Amino acid sequence: MTTANEPKLAKTLLKQYDRPASLDAPRSPHRPAGNNFEKWAWLFMRFSGVALLVLVFGHVFIMLAIDNGVHRIDAAFVAKRWASPYWQVWDITMLWLAQLHGGNGLRVIIDDYARKDRTRFWLKTLLALSMILVVVLGTYALLTFNTATN
């Protein structure tokens, strides 16, 4: 029997759905401290995005804005440009960062929207193969471009 001065206690059922939201189990399981892949992928997206902004806007400005713009671009212009190691490094860096940045973004989208593990596996496999193909062919074309001008 309670007296007038004692507070009344709330009725609790102690069921899973009766627990306050702040005490619910986390949505994702706790991972071991050594696995920080998602953190590094998140950081890579931020830093590569900033680097890509610099590389791409520099590329667009150089190719389209100065001198005669797009009208001066032909095979001889590309050969002259890629004869310089500076421009080779610039363009290879832009190619690799764009592929890795975009591929990482698509990997996150696949993880978010693929419902079955098997579908997720095959989509990620196709993504990895396509990224490797584009990076290898792009790098090969850039490094082996015939820079001998007539």
Tab-separated table of N, CA, C and O in Angstrom, residues 4 13 23 31 45 66 85-86 95 103 106 116 120 128:
chain	number	residue	atom	x	y	z
A	4	ALA	N	0.484	8.770	0.669
A	4	ALA	CA	0.285	9.956	-0.167
A	4	ALA	C	1.610	10.587	-0.559
A	4	ALA	O	1.714	11.226	-1.591
A	13	LEU	N	6.118	-3.204	-18.677
A	13	LEU	CA	5.893	-4.566	-19.137
A	13	LEU	C	7.208	-5.280	-19.440
A	13	LEU	O	7.241	-6.487	-19.542
A	23	LEU	N	17.560	3.339	-25.670
A	23	LEU	CA	18.164	2.122	-25.150
A	23	LEU	C	18.092	0.955	-26.120
A	23	LEU	O	18.522	-0.136	-25.794
A	31	ARG	N	31.668	-3.535	-34.811
A	31	ARG	CA	32.742	-4.175	-35.572
A	31	ARG	C	34.043	-4.095	-34.790
A	31	ARG	O	34.230	-3.193	-33.980
A	45	MET	N	36.697	9.696	-50.227
A	45	MET	CA	35.704	10.399	-51.043
A	45	MET	C	35.820	11.908	-50.859
A	45	MET	O	35.715	12.667	-51.826
A	66	ILE	N	41.573	29.020	-72.553
A	66	ILE	CA	42.711	29.823	-72.999
A	66	ILE	C	43.029	29.562	-74.465
A	66	ILE	O	42.607	28.563	-75.037
A	85	PRO	N	55.915	14.931	-69.232
A	85	PRO	CA	55.565	14.097	-68.068
A	85	PRO	C	54.592	14.797	-67.110
A	85	PRO	O	53.786	14.142	-66.453
A	86	TYR	N	54.657	16.120	-67.038
A	86	TYR	CA	53.756	16.867	-66.163
A	86	TYR	C	52.294	16.611	-66.543
A	86	TYR	O	51.461	16.312	-65.681
A	95	LEU	N	42.380	10.531	-64.175
A	95	LEU	CA	41.733	9.274	-64.562
A	95	LEU	C	41.570	8.341	-63.357
A	95	LEU	O	40.475	7.848	-63.096
A	103	GLY	N	33.766	4.782	-58.530
A	103	GLY	CA	33.562	3.381	-58.158
A	103	GLY	C	33.204	3.219	-56.698
A	103	GLY	O	32.342	2.406	-56.337
A	106	LEU	N	29.586	4.231	-56.361
A	106	LEU	CA	28.690	3.171	-56.834
A	106	LEU	C	28.680	1.979	-55.886
A	106	LEU	O	27.649	1.321	-55.721
A	116	LYS	N	19.772	-8.641	-52.047
A	116	LYS	CA	20.307	-9.986	-51.841
A	116	LYS	C	21.827	-9.942	-51.852
A	116	LYS	O	22.435	-9.189	-52.607
A	120	ARG	N	24.361	-8.354	-54.691
A	120	ARG	CA	25.382	-7.396	-54.264
A	120	ARG	C	26.770	-7.861	-54.701
A	120	ARG	O	27.570	-7.077	-55.206
A	128	ALA	N	33.986	-3.740	-60.150
A	128	ALA	CA	35.446	-3.836	-60.028
A	128	ALA	C	36.085	-4.152	-61.379
A	128	ALA	O	37.093	-3.542	-61.749
